[in-house]
CSV table of C-alpha atoms in Angstrom, one decimal:
chain,number,residue,atom,x,y,z
A,1,UNK,CA,33.2,-39.0,24.6
A,2,UNK,CA,33.5,-42.7,23.7
A,3,UNK,CA,29.9,-42.8,22.4
A,4,UNK,CA,30.6,-39.7,20.3
A,5,UNK,CA,33.8,-41.3,18.8
A,6,UNK,CA,32.0,-44.5,18.0
A,7,UNK,CA,29.2,-42.7,16.3
A,8,UNK,CA,31.7,-40.7,14.4
A,9,UNK,CA,33.5,-43.9,13.3
A,10,UNK,CA,30.3,-45.6,12.2
A,11,UNK,CA,28.9,-42.7,10.2
A,12,UNK,CA,32.2,-41.2,9.1
A,13,UNK,CA,31.2,-41.3,5.4
A,14,UNK,CA,27.8,-39.8,6.2
A,15,UNK,CA,29.4,-37.0,8.2
A,16,UNK,CA,31.8,-36.2,5.4
A,17,UNK,CA,28.9,-35.9,3.0
A,18,UNK,CA,26.8,-33.9,5.4
A,19,UNK,CA,29.7,-31.5,6.0
A,20,UNK,CA,29.9,-31.0,2.3
A,21,UNK,CA,26.2,-30.3,2.0
A,22,UNK,CA,26.4,-28.0,5.0
A,23,UNK,CA,29.3,-26.0,3.3
A,24,UNK,CA,27.2,-25.8,0.2
A,25,UNK,CA,24.2,-24.4,2.1
A,26,UNK,CA,26.3,-21.8,3.9
A,27,UNK,CA,27.8,-20.8,0.5
A,28,UNK,CA,24.3,-20.5,-0.9
A,29,UNK,CA,23.2,-18.5,2.1
A,30,UNK,CA,26.2,-16.2,1.8
A,31,UNK,CA,25.3,-15.6,-1.9
A,32,UNK,CA,21.7,-14.8,-1.1
A,33,UNK,CA,22.6,-12.5,1.8
A,34,UNK,CA,25.0,-10.5,-0.5
A,35,UNK,CA,22.3,-10.5,-3.2
A,36,UNK,CA,19.8,-9.0,-0.7
A,37,UNK,CA,22.2,-6.4,0.6
A,38,UNK,CA,23.0,-5.3,-3.0
A,39,UNK,CA,19.3,-5.1,-3.9
A,40,UNK,CA,18.6,-3.0,-0.8
A,41,UNK,CA,21.5,-0.6,-1.5
A,42,UNK,CA,19.9,0.0,-4.9
A,43,UNK,CA,17.0,1.6,-3.2
A,44,UNK,CA,19.0,4.7,-2.3
A,45,UNK,CA,21.6,4.4,-5.0
A,46,UNK,CA,20.1,3.1,-8.3
A,47,UNK,CA,22.9,1.6,-10.4
A,48,UNK,CA,22.4,-0.3,-13.7
A,49,UNK,CA,25.4,-2.5,-13.2
A,50,UNK,CA,24.5,-3.6,-9.7
A,51,UNK,CA,20.9,-4.3,-10.9
A,52,UNK,CA,22.3,-6.7,-13.5
A,53,UNK,CA,24.5,-8.3,-10.9
A,54,UNK,CA,21.6,-8.9,-8.5
A,55,UNK,CA,19.4,-10.3,-11.3
A,56,UNK,CA,22.1,-12.6,-12.7
A,57,UNK,CA,22.8,-14.0,-9.2
A,58,UNK,CA,19.4,-15.6,-9.4
A,59,UNK,CA,20.5,-18.4,-11.7
A,60,UNK,CA,23.5,-19.2,-9.4
A,61,UNK,CA,21.1,-19.4,-6.5
A,62,UNK,CA,18.8,-21.7,-8.4
A,63,UNK,CA,21.7,-24.0,-9.4
A,64,UNK,CA,22.7,-24.2,-5.7
A,65,UNK,CA,19.1,-25.2,-4.8
A,66,UNK,CA,18.9,-27.9,-7.4
A,67,UNK,CA,22.4,-29.3,-6.6
A,68,UNK,CA,21.9,-29.4,-2.8
A,69,UNK,CA,18.4,-30.9,-3.2
A,70,UNK,CA,19.8,-33.7,-5.4
A,71,UNK,CA,22.7,-34.3,-3.0
A,72,UNK,CA,20.4,-34.5,0.0
A,73,UNK,CA,18.1,-37.0,-1.8
A,74,UNK,CA,21.2,-39.0,-2.8
A,75,UNK,CA,22.4,-39.0,0.8
A,76,UNK,CA,19.1,-40.3,2.1
A,77,UNK,CA,19.0,-43.1,-0.5
A,78,UNK,CA,22.6,-44.1,0.1
A,79,UNK,CA,23.1,-43.5,3.8
A,80,UNK,CA,19.6,-44.2,5.0
A,81,UNK,CA,19.9,-41.8,7.9
A,82,UNK,CA,17.5,-42.0,10.9
A,83,UNK,CA,16.6,-39.8,13.8
A,84,UNK,CA,18.6,-36.6,14.0
A,85,UNK,CA,20.7,-37.5,10.9
A,86,UNK,CA,17.5,-37.6,8.9
A,87,UNK,CA,16.2,-34.5,10.5
A,88,UNK,CA,19.2,-32.4,9.5
A,89,UNK,CA,18.9,-33.5,5.9
A,90,UNK,CA,15.2,-32.6,5.9
A,91,UNK,CA,15.9,-29.3,7.5
A,92,UNK,CA,18.5,-28.6,4.8
A,93,UNK,CA,16.0,-29.5,2.0
A,94,UNK,CA,13.4,-27.1,3.4
A,95,UNK,CA,15.9,-24.3,4.1
A,96,UNK,CA,17.2,-24.1,0.5
A,97,UNK,CA,13.7,-23.6,-0.8
A,98,UNK,CA,13.3,-20.6,1.5
A,99,UNK,CA,16.8,-19.3,0.6
A,100,UNK,CA,15.9,-19.5,-3.1
A,101,UNK,CA,12.8,-17.5,-2.5
A,102,UNK,CA,14.7,-14.8,-0.6
A,103,UNK,CA,16.9,-14.6,-3.7
A,104,UNK,CA,13.7,-14.1,-5.8
A,105,UNK,CA,12.7,-11.3,-3.5
A,106,UNK,CA,16.1,-9.6,-4.0
A,107,UNK,CA,15.7,-10.0,-7.7
A,108,UNK,CA,12.2,-8.4,-7.7
A,109,UNK,CA,13.5,-5.4,-5.7
A,110,UNK,CA,16.3,-5.0,-8.4
A,111,UNK,CA,13.7,-5.2,-11.2
A,112,UNK,CA,11.6,-2.6,-9.4
A,113,UNK,CA,14.6,-0.2,-9.2
A,114,UNK,CA,15.3,-0.9,-12.9
A,115,UNK,CA,11.7,0.0,-13.9
A,116,UNK,CA,12.0,3.3,-12.0
A,117,UNK,CA,15.6,4.2,-13.0
A,118,UNK,CA,14.6,7.4,-14.9
A,119,UNK,CA,12.2,8.6,-12.3
A,120,UNK,CA,13.6,7.6,-9.0
A,121,UNK,CA,11.1,6.7,-6.3
A,122,UNK,CA,11.2,9.2,-3.5
A,123,UNK,CA,8.2,8.0,-1.5
A,124,UNK,CA,9.1,6.1,1.6
A,125,UNK,CA,12.4,4.9,0.2
A,126,UNK,CA,14.2,5.3,3.5
A,127,UNK,CA,11.4,3.4,5.3
A,128,UNK,CA,11.7,0.7,2.7
A,129,UNK,CA,15.4,0.5,3.1
A,130,UNK,CA,15.1,0.4,6.8
A,131,UNK,CA,12.6,-2.5,6.6
A,132,UNK,CA,15.0,-4.2,4.3
A,133,UNK,CA,18.0,-3.8,6.7
A,134,UNK,CA,15.8,-5.3,9.4
A,135,UNK,CA,15.1,-8.5,7.4
A,136,UNK,CA,18.7,-8.6,6.1
A,137,UNK,CA,19.8,-8.7,9.8
A,138,UNK,CA,17.3,-11.6,10.4
A,139,UNK,CA,18.8,-13.4,7.4
A,140,UNK,CA,22.3,-12.9,8.7
A,141,UNK,CA,21.4,-14.1,12.2
A,142,UNK,CA,19.4,-17.1,11.0
A,143,UNK,CA,22.2,-18.3,8.8
A,144,UNK,CA,24.5,-17.9,11.8
A,145,UNK,CA,22.0,-19.9,13.9
A,146,UNK,CA,21.9,-22.5,11.1
A,147,UNK,CA,25.7,-22.8,11.0
A,148,UNK,CA,25.8,-23.4,14.8
A,149,UNK,CA,22.4,-25.1,15.1
A,150,UNK,CA,21.7,-22.6,17.8
A,151,UNK,CA,18.1,-22.9,19.0
A,152,UNK,CA,18.2,-19.7,21.1
A,153,UNK,CA,19.3,-17.6,18.2
A,154,UNK,CA,16.7,-19.3,15.9
A,155,UNK,CA,14.0,-18.4,18.4
A,156,UNK,CA,15.1,-14.8,18.7
A,157,UNK,CA,15.0,-14.5,14.9
A,158,UNK,CA,11.6,-16.1,15.0
A,159,UNK,CA,10.3,-13.5,17.5
A,160,UNK,CA,11.9,-10.7,15.5
A,161,UNK,CA,9.4,-11.2,12.6
A,162,UNK,CA,6.6,-9.7,14.7
A,163,UNK,CA,8.5,-6.4,14.7
A,164,UNK,CA,9.1,-6.6,10.9
A,165,UNK,CA,5.4,-7.2,10.4
A,166,UNK,CA,4.6,-4.1,12.5
A,167,UNK,CA,7.1,-2.0,10.6
A,168,UNK,CA,5.7,-3.3,7.3
A,169,UNK,CA,2.1,-2.2,8.4
A,170,UNK,CA,3.4,1.3,9.2
A,171,UNK,CA,5.1,1.5,5.8
A,172,UNK,CA,1.9,0.4,4.0
A,173,UNK,CA,0.0,3.1,5.7
A,174,UNK,CA,2.7,5.6,4.8
A,175,UNK,CA,2.6,4.5,1.1
A,176,UNK,CA,-1.2,4.7,1.1
A,177,UNK,CA,-1.1,8.3,2.3
A,178,UNK,CA,1.3,9.2,-0.6
A,179,UNK,CA,-1.1,7.7,-3.1
A,180,UNK,CA,-4.1,9.5,-1.7
A,181,UNK,CA,-2.3,12.8,-1.6
A,182,UNK,CA,-1.0,12.4,-5.2
A,183,UNK,CA,-2.9,10.0,-7.3
A,184,UNK,CA,-0.5,10.4,-10.2
A,185,UNK,CA,2.1,8.7,-8.0
A,186,UNK,CA,0.0,5.5,-7.8
A,187,UNK,CA,1.8,3.3,-10.3
A,188,UNK,CA,5.2,4.1,-8.8
A,189,UNK,CA,4.0,3.7,-5.2
A,190,UNK,CA,2.5,0.4,-6.1
A,191,UNK,CA,5.9,-0.7,-7.2
A,192,UNK,CA,7.3,0.4,-3.9
A,193,UNK,CA,4.5,-1.5,-2.2
A,194,UNK,CA,5.4,-4.7,-4.1
A,195,UNK,CA,9.0,-4.3,-3.0
A,196,UNK,CA,7.8,-3.8,0.6
A,197,UNK,CA,5.8,-7.0,0.4
A,198,UNK,CA,8.8,-8.9,-1.1
A,199,UNK,CA,10.9,-7.6,1.9
A,200,UNK,CA,8.3,-8.5,4.4
A,201,UNK,CA,8.2,-12.0,3.1
A,202,UNK,CA,12.0,-12.3,3.5
A,203,UNK,CA,11.2,-12.0,7.2
A,204,UNK,CA,8.7,-14.9,6.9
A,205,UNK,CA,11.3,-17.0,5.1
A,206,UNK,CA,13.8,-16.4,7.9
A,207,UNK,CA,11.1,-17.4,10.4
A,208,UNK,CA,10.6,-20.6,8.5
A,209,UNK,CA,14.4,-21.3,8.6
A,210,UNK,CA,14.4,-20.7,12.3
A,211,UNK,CA,11.6,-23.3,12.6
A,212,UNK,CA,13.7,-25.9,10.7
A,213,UNK,CA,16.6,-25.3,13.1
A,214,UNK,CA,14.4,-25.9,16.1
A,215,UNK,CA,12.9,-28.9,14.4
A,216,UNK,CA,16.4,-30.4,13.9
A,217,UNK,CA,17.7,-29.7,17.4
A,218,UNK,CA,14.6,-30.4,19.4
A,219,UNK,CA,12.9,-32.9,17.0
A,220,UNK,CA,9.7,-30.9,17.2
A,221,UNK,CA,7.7,-29.3,14.5
A,222,UNK,CA,6.7,-25.9,15.9
A,223,UNK,CA,5.3,-24.4,12.7
A,224,UNK,CA,1.8,-24.0,13.8
A,225,UNK,CA,2.3,-23.7,17.6
A,226,UNK,CA,1.5,-20.6,19.6
A,227,UNK,CA,4.4,-18.6,21.0
A,228,UNK,CA,3.9,-19.6,24.6
A,229,UNK,CA,3.7,-23.3,23.6
A,230,UNK,CA,7.1,-23.0,22.0
A,231,UNK,CA,8.6,-21.1,24.9
A,232,UNK,CA,7.6,-24.0,27.2
A,233,UNK,CA,9.3,-26.4,24.7
A,234,UNK,CA,12.5,-24.5,24.6
B,1,UNK,CA,4.6,-59.0,-14.4
B,2,UNK,CA,6.6,-61.3,-12.2
B,3,UNK,CA,9.0,-58.5,-11.4
B,4,UNK,CA,6.1,-56.2,-10.5
B,5,UNK,CA,4.6,-58.9,-8.2
B,6,UNK,CA,8.0,-59.5,-6.5
B,7,UNK,CA,8.5,-55.8,-5.9
B,8,UNK,CA,5.0,-55.7,-4.5
B,9,UNK,CA,5.8,-58.5,-2.2
B,10,UNK,CA,9.1,-57.1,-1.0
B,11,UNK,CA,7.7,-53.6,-0.4
B,12,UNK,CA,4.2,-54.5,0.6
B,13,UNK,CA,4.5,-52.8,3.9
B,14,UNK,CA,6.0,-49.7,2.3
B,15,UNK,CA,3.2,-49.6,-0.3
B,16,UNK,CA,0.5,-49.9,2.4
B,17,UNK,CA,2.1,-46.9,4.3
B,18,UNK,CA,2.5,-45.0,1.0
B,19,UNK,CA,-1.2,-45.6,0.2
B,20,UNK,CA,-2.1,-44.2,3.5
B,21,UNK,CA,-0.1,-41.1,3.1
B,22,UNK,CA,-1.4,-40.7,-0.4
B,23,UNK,CA,-5.0,-40.9,0.9
B,24,UNK,CA,-4.0,-38.3,3.5
B,25,UNK,CA,-2.7,-35.9,0.9
B,26,UNK,CA,-5.7,-36.3,-1.3
B,27,UNK,CA,-7.9,-35.6,1.8
B,28,UNK,CA,-5.8,-32.5,2.5
B,29,UNK,CA,-6.0,-31.4,-1.1
B,30,UNK,CA,-9.8,-31.8,-1.1
B,31,UNK,CA,-10.1,-29.7,2.1
B,32,UNK,CA,-7.9,-26.9,0.7
B,33,UNK,CA,-9.8,-27.0,-2.7
B,34,UNK,CA,-13.2,-26.6,-0.8
B,35,UNK,CA,-11.7,-23.8,1.3
B,36,UNK,CA,-10.5,-21.9,-1.8
B,37,UNK,CA,-13.9,-22.4,-3.5
B,38,UNK,CA,-15.7,-21.1,-0.4
B,39,UNK,CA,-13.3,-18.1,-0.1
B,40,UNK,CA,-13.9,-17.2,-3.7
B,41,UNK,CA,-17.7,-17.4,-3.4
B,42,UNK,CA,-17.4,-14.9,-0.6
B,43,UNK,CA,-16.3,-12.3,-3.1
B,44,UNK,CA,-19.7,-12.0,-4.7
B,45,UNK,CA,-21.7,-13.1,-1.6
B,46,UNK,CA,-20.2,-12.0,1.6
B,47,UNK,CA,-21.4,-14.2,4.5
B,48,UNK,CA,-20.1,-14.1,8.0
B,49,UNK,CA,-20.7,-17.8,8.7
B,50,UNK,CA,-18.8,-18.9,5.6
B,51,UNK,CA,-16.0,-16.5,6.5
B,52,UNK,CA,-15.7,-18.2,9.9
B,53,UNK,CA,-15.7,-21.6,8.2
B,54,UNK,CA,-12.9,-20.7,5.8
B,55,UNK,CA,-10.8,-19.2,8.6
B,56,UNK,CA,-11.3,-22.2,10.9
B,57,UNK,CA,-10.4,-24.7,8.2
B,58,UNK,CA,-6.9,-23.3,8.4
B,59,UNK,CA,-6.0,-25.2,11.6
B,60,UNK,CA,-7.3,-28.5,10.0
B,61,UNK,CA,-5.1,-27.9,7.0
B,62,UNK,CA,-2.1,-27.1,9.3
B,63,UNK,CA,-2.7,-30.3,11.2
B,64,UNK,CA,-2.7,-32.3,8.0
B,65,UNK,CA,0.6,-30.7,7.0
B,66,UNK,CA,2.3,-31.6,10.2
B,67,UNK,CA,0.9,-35.1,10.4
B,68,UNK,CA,1.8,-36.0,6.8
B,69,UNK,CA,5.2,-34.5,7.1
B,70,UNK,CA,5.9,-36.6,10.2
B,71,UNK,CA,4.6,-39.7,8.6
B,72,UNK,CA,6.8,-39.2,5.5
B,73,UNK,CA,9.9,-38.7,7.7
B,74,UNK,CA,9.0,-41.8,9.6
B,75,UNK,CA,8.5,-43.8,6.4
B,76,UNK,CA,12.0,-42.7,5.2
B,77,UNK,CA,13.6,-43.6,8.5
B,78,UNK,CA,11.9,-47.0,8.7
B,79,UNK,CA,11.6,-48.2,5.1
B,80,UNK,CA,14.7,-46.5,3.7
B,81,UNK,CA,13.1,-46.1,0.3
B,82,UNK,CA,15.4,-45.5,-2.8
B,83,UNK,CA,14.9,-44.3,-6.3
B,84,UNK,CA,11.3,-43.7,-7.3
B,85,UNK,CA,10.0,-44.7,-3.8
B,86,UNK,CA,12.1,-42.0,-2.3
B,87,UNK,CA,11.1,-39.5,-5.0
B,88,UNK,CA,7.4,-40.0,-4.3
B,89,UNK,CA,7.9,-39.3,-0.6
B,90,UNK,CA,10.0,-36.2,-1.3
B,91,UNK,CA,7.3,-35.0,-3.8
B,92,UNK,CA,4.6,-35.5,-1.1
B,93,UNK,CA,6.7,-33.5,1.5
B,94,UNK,CA,7.0,-30.6,-0.9
B,95,UNK,CA,3.4,-30.7,-2.1
B,96,UNK,CA,1.9,-30.4,1.4
B,97,UNK,CA,3.9,-27.2,2.0
B,98,UNK,CA,2.3,-25.7,-1.1
B,99,UNK,CA,-1.1,-26.9,-0.2
B,100,UNK,CA,-0.8,-25.4,3.2
B,101,UNK,CA,0.0,-22.0,1.6
B,102,UNK,CA,-2.9,-22.2,-0.8
B,103,UNK,CA,-5.0,-22.7,2.4
B,104,UNK,CA,-3.4,-19.5,3.8
B,105,UNK,CA,-4.4,-17.7,0.6
B,106,UNK,CA,-8.0,-18.8,1.0
B,107,UNK,CA,-7.9,-17.6,4.6
B,108,UNK,CA,-6.5,-14.2,3.6
B,109,UNK,CA,-9.3,-13.7,1.0
B,110,UNK,CA,-11.9,-14.5,3.7
B,111,UNK,CA,-10.3,-12.0,6.1
B,112,UNK,CA,-10.3,-9.4,3.3
B,113,UNK,CA,-14.1,-10.0,2.8
B,114,UNK,CA,-14.6,-9.8,6.6
B,115,UNK,CA,-12.8,-6.4,6.8
B,116,UNK,CA,-15.1,-5.0,4.0
B,117,UNK,CA,-18.3,-6.6,5.2
B,118,UNK,CA,-20.1,-3.3,5.9
B,119,UNK,CA,-18.9,-1.6,2.7
B,120,UNK,CA,-18.8,-4.3,0.0
B,121,UNK,CA,-16.0,-3.9,-2.5
B,122,UNK,CA,-17.4,-3.2,-5.9
B,123,UNK,CA,-14.3,-2.5,-7.8
B,124,UNK,CA,-13.2,-5.4,-10.1
B,125,UNK,CA,-14.9,-8.0,-8.0
B,126,UNK,CA,-16.0,-10.0,-11.0
B,127,UNK,CA,-12.5,-9.9,-12.4
B,128,UNK,CA,-11.1,-11.0,-9.1
B,129,UNK,CA,-13.5,-13.9,-8.9
B,130,UNK,CA,-12.7,-14.9,-12.5
B,131,UNK,CA,-9.0,-15.0,-11.7
B,132,UNK,CA,-9.9,-17.1,-8.6
B,133,UNK,CA,-11.9,-19.6,-10.6
B,134,UNK,CA,-9.0,-19.9,-13.0
B,135,UNK,CA,-6.6,-20.9,-10.2
B,136,UNK,CA,-9.2,-23.1,-8.5
B,137,UNK,CA,-9.4,-25.0,-11.8
B,138,UNK,CA,-5.6,-25.3,-11.8
B,139,UNK,CA,-5.7,-26.7,-8.2
B,140,UNK,CA,-8.4,-29.2,-9.1
B,141,UNK,CA,-6.4,-30.4,-12.2
B,142,UNK,CA,-3.1,-30.6,-10.4
B,143,UNK,CA,-4.7,-32.6,-7.6
B,144,UNK,CA,-6.1,-34.9,-10.2
B,145,UNK,CA,-2.7,-35.1,-11.9
B,146,UNK,CA,-1.2,-35.9,-8.5
B,147,UNK,CA,-3.7,-38.7,-7.8
B,148,UNK,CA,-2.9,-40.3,-11.1
B,149,UNK,CA,0.8,-39.1,-11.4
B,150,UNK,CA,-0.1,-37.8,-14.8
B,151,UNK,CA,2.8,-35.9,-16.3
B,152,UNK,CA,0.8,-34.5,-19.2
B,153,UNK,CA,-1.8,-33.1,-17.0
B,154,UNK,CA,0.9,-31.7,-14.7
B,155,UNK,CA,2.6,-30.0,-17.6
B,156,UNK,CA,-0.7,-28.5,-18.9
B,157,UNK,CA,-1.4,-27.0,-15.4
B,158,UNK,CA,2.2,-25.7,-15.4
B,159,UNK,CA,1.6,-23.9,-18.7
B,160,UNK,CA,-1.7,-22.5,-17.5
B,161,UNK,CA,0.1,-20.3,-15.0
B,162,UNK,CA,1.2,-18.0,-17.8
B,163,UNK,CA,-2.4,-17.2,-18.6
B,164,UNK,CA,-3.1,-16.6,-14.9
B,165,UNK,CA,-0.2,-14.2,-14.7
B,166,UNK,CA,-1.5,-12.2,-17.7
B,167,UNK,CA,-5.0,-12.1,-16.3
B,168,UNK,CA,-3.5,-10.9,-13.0
B,169,UNK,CA,-1.5,-8.1,-14.8
B,170,UNK,CA,-4.8,-6.9,-16.4
B,171,UNK,CA,-6.5,-7.0,-13.1
B,172,UNK,CA,-3.8,-4.9,-11.4
B,173,UNK,CA,-4.1,-2.3,-14.2
B,174,UNK,CA,-7.9,-2.2,-13.7
B,175,UNK,CA,-7.5,-1.8,-9.9
B,176,UNK,CA,-4.9,1.0,-10.5
B,177,UNK,CA,-7.3,2.9,-12.7
B,178,UNK,CA,-10.0,2.7,-9.9
B,179,UNK,CA,-7.6,4.1,-7.4
B,180,UNK,CA,-6.5,7.0,-9.7
B,181,UNK,CA,-10.1,7.9,-10.5
B,182,UNK,CA,-11.3,7.8,-6.9
B,183,UNK,CA,-8.4,8.2,-4.4
B,184,UNK,CA,-10.9,7.7,-1.5
B,185,UNK,CA,-11.3,4.1,-2.7
B,186,UNK,CA,-7.5,3.4,-2.2
B,187,UNK,CA,-7.6,1.5,1.1
B,188,UNK,CA,-10.4,-0.8,-0.1
B,189,UNK,CA,-8.8,-1.3,-3.5
B,190,UNK,CA,-5.5,-2.2,-1.9
B,191,UNK,CA,-7.4,-4.9,0.0
B,192,UNK,CA,-8.7,-6.2,-3.4
B,193,UNK,CA,-5.1,-6.0,-4.7
B,194,UNK,CA,-3.8,-8.1,-1.8
B,195,UNK,CA,-6.5,-10.7,-2.5
B,196,UNK,CA,-5.5,-10.6,-6.2
B,197,UNK,CA,-1.9,-11.3,-5.3
B,198,UNK,CA,-2.9,-14.1,-3.0
B,199,UNK,CA,-4.9,-15.7,-5.8
B,200,UNK,CA,-2.1,-15.2,-8.3
B,201,UNK,CA,0.2,-17.1,-5.9
B,202,UNK,CA,-2.2,-20.0,-5.8
B,203,UNK,CA,-1.4,-20.4,-9.5
B,204,UNK,CA,2.3,-20.4,-8.6
B,205,UNK,CA,1.8,-23.1,-5.9
B,206,UNK,CA,-0.1,-25.3,-8.4
B,207,UNK,CA,2.8,-24.8,-10.8
B,208,UNK,CA,5.2,-26.0,-8.0
B,209,UNK,CA,3.0,-29.1,-7.4
B,210,UNK,CA,3.1,-29.8,-11.2
B,211,UNK,CA,6.9,-29.7,-11.0
B,212,UNK,CA,6.9,-32.3,-8.2
B,213,UNK,CA,4.7,-34.7,-10.2
B,214,UNK,CA,7.1,-34.4,-13.1
B,215,UNK,CA,10.1,-34.9,-10.8
B,216,UNK,CA,8.5,-38.0,-9.4
B,217,UNK,CA,7.6,-39.6,-12.7
B,218,UNK,CA,10.6,-38.5,-14.8
B,219,UNK,CA,13.2,-38.3,-12.0
B,220,UNK,CA,14.1,-34.8,-13.2
B,221,UNK,CA,14.0,-31.5,-11.4
B,222,UNK,CA,12.6,-29.0,-13.9
B,223,UNK,CA,12.1,-26.1,-11.5
B,224,UNK,CA,14.5,-23.8,-13.2
B,225,UNK,CA,14.5,-25.1,-16.8
B,226,UNK,CA,13.1,-23.1,-19.7
B,227,UNK,CA,9.8,-24.3,-21.3
B,228,UNK,CA,11.4,-25.7,-24.4
B,229,UNK,CA,13.9,-27.7,-22.4
B,230,UNK,CA,11.0,-29.3,-20.5
B,231,UNK,CA,9.1,-30.0,-23.7
B,232,UNK,CA,12.1,-32.0,-25.0
B,233,UNK,CA,12.3,-33.9,-21.7
B,234,UNK,CA,8.6,-34.9,-21.7
């Protein structure tokens, strides 16, 4: 208790700045999560206005990324954090890069819907939306895990990505069958395939964020470790 | 001159550590460049041994990433760099993440070749290889630009990515035509399409690295600026 209070006292200014940057990243995360949910809802209900909203959100997400990145670099230069204080700042810097790319994925789904507005995609749309919901849930959980620096939650999101990958493989085979049955559908189905890939990568991004959480809490970079090595570690 | 010498004296230890980490990143860059060149050569000359080499290089690249990342974090904690010293360390941390993903792209090209070893892909292979050479040149140049922290070279690589994107679009249309003409070729052509996308993203990664070089030298984050805004800045 005393030690905690002393640390708090010494690094009060650092903590205040860190709190601010943490609030910023949660705001950025919330924005990206909504952007992804909106993009996914477009798959079953194309809507020009919502397409514009999803696309225009991108520049807000980008601004968040640049501002948080600058603030983190400034904090490092000014506060010279070490150990876990430095790890949290590094984890934040890496997390915003992945969040920004999840925003790009949402944007590319919206653009795909826009291109097919007159001739709605039928093929595998519900599978695509299902895959999307799966990754949106991962994003929600990993942001939750980030807010609480919850290693168990992070690891469970990390494990979830295997299921997303399998679901993605099934969807690709489904889309391939559509193309082979009706070659005229190929351009449209390729669009759906691109959206599927963008969604699958959202899962990868969430997995990355989960790794940064574990890196911060446990001080260990698990990026290229096998699953059972990580299990032992946690 | 005096000022330079004094700075050198004060931060001699920092410079020595920075030199080491710079050598490491150039070694990592060289490894990834060779991995990409090997993977691309597989497109016209499938070879099981070279496939294994490209795939096994991945774990070396991953080790480089983790080691350099750790060393950079240690340097920040110990040397507490500010201003341009801090910017170079941040630029290195971001660059290795992109290099690692270029390595992943090389690996996925090798795996694609492996899957099609018995039934060599004919469709658009030369276009695919040409696109690959284009991005391999970008990688070579951006590593050169990184070694010399050359802003002009970085910006020229950055601009090159537009051409890669156009070449990629043409290739996708070509592959689409193959599929429509011969639906039985679809699974194989989708494989080629995945390789094309992996290659196209190598260009994006090089563009990212170019941005980190400019960030280090000019102290300005250009990631989400329009081309003419950057021109003014440089």
